[in-house]
Amino acid sequence: LYDNLAKYNLPEPTAVFDINFFRDNPAPFYQLARELFPGQYQPTPTHNFIRLLHDRGILLRCFTQNIDSLEAEAGIPKDKIVAAHGNFDSATCIDTGEKVPIDEVR
């Protein structure tokens, strides 16, 4: 991911995920989010295997560091998914804390 951020002209690669940078210049984050938004990629065999574990009643939790929501796309129930870095399943206003319909972020 970080190798592909040069096109955003960031002061440093991690700036796209820095809240202070976002407040000053949200455009790079939204551009990256559009590229990663669910629906462009299919779940992998690993995602489908994890869903199979759920289908057989042996999955307790699915911990992920990915933000692509492919676990939910594969059919794993959202209450079983722990997204360590967040994902595209919900959005919240950083100023008010109010939930925002995810389609408004798209």
C-alpha atoms as a PDB file:
ATOM      1  CA  LEU A   1       0.000   0.000   0.000  1.00  0.00           C
ATOM      2  CA  TYR A   2       2.627   2.532   1.051  1.00  0.00           C
ATOM      3  CA  ASP A   3       4.637   1.929  -2.143  1.00  0.00           C
ATOM      4  CA  ASN A   4       1.663   3.138  -4.196  1.00  0.00           C
ATOM      5  CA  LEU A   5       1.065   6.436  -2.380  1.00  0.00           C
ATOM      6  CA  ALA A   6       3.574   8.585  -4.301  1.00  0.00           C
ATOM      7  CA  LYS A   7       0.825   9.787  -6.682  1.00  0.00           C
ATOM      8  CA  TYR A   8      -0.888  11.590  -3.784  1.00  0.00           C
ATOM      9  CA  ASN A   9       2.040  13.994  -3.220  1.00  0.00           C
ATOM     10  CA  LEU A  10       2.033  13.392   0.526  1.00  0.00           C
ATOM     11  CA  PRO A  11       4.643  14.853   2.883  1.00  0.00           C
ATOM     12  CA  GLU A  12       5.156  11.250   4.093  1.00  0.00           C
ATOM     13  CA  PRO A  13       3.349   7.990   3.228  1.00  0.00           C
ATOM     14  CA  THR A  14       1.509   7.707   6.542  1.00  0.00           C
ATOM     15  CA  ALA A  15       0.030  11.221   6.188  1.00  0.00           C
ATOM     16  CA  VAL A  16      -2.946   9.789   4.284  1.00  0.00           C
ATOM     17  CA  PHE A  17      -4.007   8.150   7.580  1.00  0.00           C
ATOM     18  CA  ASP A  18      -3.159  11.087   9.876  1.00  0.00           C
ATOM     19  CA  ILE A  19      -6.234  12.855  11.267  1.00  0.00           C
ATOM     20  CA  ASN A  20      -4.549  16.290  11.319  1.00  0.00           C
ATOM     21  CA  PHE A  21      -3.463  15.927   7.686  1.00  0.00           C
ATOM     22  CA  PHE A  22      -6.989  14.761   6.824  1.00  0.00           C
ATOM     23  CA  ARG A  23      -8.523  17.859   8.420  1.00  0.00           C
ATOM     24  CA  ASP A  24      -6.276  20.073   6.277  1.00  0.00           C
ATOM     25  CA  ASN A  25      -6.417  18.017   3.089  1.00  0.00           C
ATOM     26  CA  PRO A  26      -8.965  15.174   2.951  1.00  0.00           C
ATOM     27  CA  ALA A  27      -8.684  14.688  -0.837  1.00  0.00           C
ATOM     28  CA  PRO A  28      -5.859  12.082  -0.788  1.00  0.00           C
ATOM     29  CA  PHE A  29      -7.727   9.945   1.764  1.00  0.00           C
ATOM     30  CA  TYR A  30     -10.960  10.011  -0.234  1.00  0.00           C
ATOM     31  CA  GLN A  31      -9.108   9.242  -3.466  1.00  0.00           C
ATOM     32  CA  LEU A  32      -7.438   6.233  -1.836  1.00  0.00           C
ATOM     33  CA  ALA A  33     -10.746   5.153  -0.256  1.00  0.00           C
ATOM     34  CA  ARG A  34     -12.426   5.190  -3.690  1.00  0.00           C
ATOM     35  CA  GLU A  35      -9.716   2.874  -5.004  1.00  0.00           C
ATOM     36  CA  LEU A  36     -10.130   0.462  -2.087  1.00  0.00           C
ATOM     37  CA  PHE A  37     -13.916   0.649  -1.710  1.00  0.00           C
ATOM     38  CA  PRO A  38     -15.625  -2.759  -1.561  1.00  0.00           C
ATOM     39  CA  GLY A  39     -17.104  -4.152  -4.735  1.00  0.00           C
ATOM     40  CA  GLN A  40     -13.949  -3.933  -6.819  1.00  0.00           C
ATOM     41  CA  TYR A  41     -12.327  -7.096  -5.474  1.00  0.00           C
ATOM     42  CA  GLN A  42     -13.582 -10.606  -4.822  1.00  0.00           C
ATOM     43  CA  PRO A  43     -13.039 -12.595  -1.628  1.00  0.00           C
ATOM     44  CA  THR A  44     -10.074 -14.942  -1.807  1.00  0.00           C
ATOM     45  CA  PRO A  45     -10.103 -18.685  -1.124  1.00  0.00           C
ATOM     46  CA  THR A  46      -8.922 -17.826   2.389  1.00  0.00           C
ATOM     47  CA  HIS A  47     -11.972 -15.603   2.987  1.00  0.00           C
ATOM     48  CA  ASN A  48     -14.190 -18.423   1.729  1.00  0.00           C
ATOM     49  CA  PHE A  49     -12.423 -20.900   4.017  1.00  0.00           C
ATOM     50  CA  ILE A  50     -13.122 -18.659   7.012  1.00  0.00           C
ATOM     51  CA  ARG A  51     -16.796 -18.488   5.945  1.00  0.00           C
ATOM     52  CA  LEU A  52     -16.792 -22.296   5.756  1.00  0.00           C
ATOM     53  CA  LEU A  53     -15.557 -22.387   9.355  1.00  0.00           C
ATOM     54  CA  HIS A  54     -18.537 -20.190  10.271  1.00  0.00           C
ATOM     55  CA  ASP A  55     -20.941 -22.354   8.257  1.00  0.00           C
ATOM     56  CA  ARG A  56     -19.741 -25.410  10.198  1.00  0.00           C
ATOM     57  CA  GLY A  57     -20.229 -23.603  13.522  1.00  0.00           C
ATOM     58  CA  ILE A  58     -16.567 -23.530  14.572  1.00  0.00           C
ATOM     59  CA  LEU A  59     -15.632 -19.906  13.896  1.00  0.00           C
ATOM     60  CA  LEU A  60     -15.583 -17.863  17.082  1.00  0.00           C
ATOM     61  CA  ARG A  61     -14.140 -14.624  15.659  1.00  0.00           C
ATOM     62  CA  CYS A  62     -12.434 -13.420  12.511  1.00  0.00           C
ATOM     63  CA  PHE A  63      -9.718 -10.905  13.380  1.00  0.00           C
ATOM     64  CA  THR A  64      -8.446  -8.884  10.439  1.00  0.00           C
ATOM     65  CA  GLN A  65      -6.087  -5.992   9.828  1.00  0.00           C
ATOM     66  CA  ASN A  66      -7.470  -5.488   6.321  1.00  0.00           C
ATOM     67  CA  ILE A  67      -9.848  -2.610   5.622  1.00  0.00           C
ATOM     68  CA  ASP A  68     -11.403  -3.997   2.440  1.00  0.00           C
ATOM     69  CA  SER A  69     -14.476  -5.628   4.055  1.00  0.00           C
ATOM     70  CA  LEU A  70     -13.903  -8.796   2.018  1.00  0.00           C
ATOM     71  CA  GLU A  71     -14.731 -10.889   5.070  1.00  0.00           C
ATOM     72  CA  ALA A  72     -18.309  -9.564   5.044  1.00  0.00           C
ATOM     73  CA  GLU A  73     -18.382  -9.862   1.247  1.00  0.00           C
ATOM     74  CA  ALA A  74     -17.529 -13.560   1.659  1.00  0.00           C
ATOM     75  CA  GLY A  75     -20.547 -14.001   3.930  1.00  0.00           C
ATOM     76  CA  ILE A  76     -18.955 -13.924   7.357  1.00  0.00           C
ATOM     77  CA  PRO A  77     -21.449 -12.263   9.731  1.00  0.00           C
ATOM     78  CA  LYS A  78     -20.418  -8.798  10.854  1.00  0.00           C
ATOM     79  CA  ASP A  79     -20.783  -9.761  14.512  1.00  0.00           C
ATOM     80  CA  LYS A  80     -17.961 -12.293  14.018  1.00  0.00           C
ATOM     81  CA  ILE A  81     -15.566  -9.796  12.378  1.00  0.00           C
ATOM     82  CA  VAL A  82     -13.125  -7.719  14.424  1.00  0.00           C
ATOM     83  CA  ALA A  83     -11.577  -5.155  12.077  1.00  0.00           C
ATOM     84  CA  ALA A  84      -8.455  -3.924  13.878  1.00  0.00           C
ATOM     85  CA  HIS A  85      -7.982  -0.914  11.589  1.00  0.00           C
ATOM     86  CA  GLY A  86     -11.620  -0.306  10.717  1.00  0.00           C
ATOM     87  CA  ASN A  87     -13.256  -1.035   7.389  1.00  0.00           C
ATOM     88  CA  PHE A  88     -15.864   0.258   4.979  1.00  0.00           C
ATOM     89  CA  ASP A  89     -18.863  -1.112   6.887  1.00  0.00           C
ATOM     90  CA  SER A  90     -19.606   2.173   8.636  1.00  0.00           C
ATOM     91  CA  ALA A  91     -18.612   5.823   8.768  1.00  0.00           C
ATOM     92  CA  THR A  92     -18.664   8.382  11.576  1.00  0.00           C
ATOM     93  CA  CYS A  93     -18.314  12.173  11.435  1.00  0.00           C
ATOM     94  CA  ILE A  94     -15.036  13.170  13.117  1.00  0.00           C
ATOM     95  CA  ASP A  95     -16.548  16.408  14.437  1.00  0.00           C
ATOM     96  CA  THR A  96     -19.960  15.298  15.739  1.00  0.00           C
ATOM     97  CA  GLY A  97     -19.528  11.546  16.260  1.00  0.00           C
ATOM     98  CA  GLU A  98     -22.735  10.953  14.299  1.00  0.00           C
ATOM     99  CA  LYS A  99     -23.011   7.909  12.065  1.00  0.00           C
ATOM    100  CA  VAL A 100     -22.991   8.735   8.358  1.00  0.00           C
ATOM    101  CA  PRO A 101     -24.589   6.492   5.720  1.00  0.00           C
ATOM    102  CA  ILE A 102     -21.702   4.689   4.026  1.00  0.00           C
ATOM    103  CA  ASP A 103     -23.091   5.590   0.581  1.00  0.00           C
ATOM    104  CA  GLU A 104     -22.459   9.270   1.393  1.00  0.00           C
ATOM    105  CA  VAL A 105     -18.771   8.491   1.833  1.00  0.00           C
ATOM    106  CA  ARG A 106     -18.572   6.555  -1.399  1.00  0.00           C
END
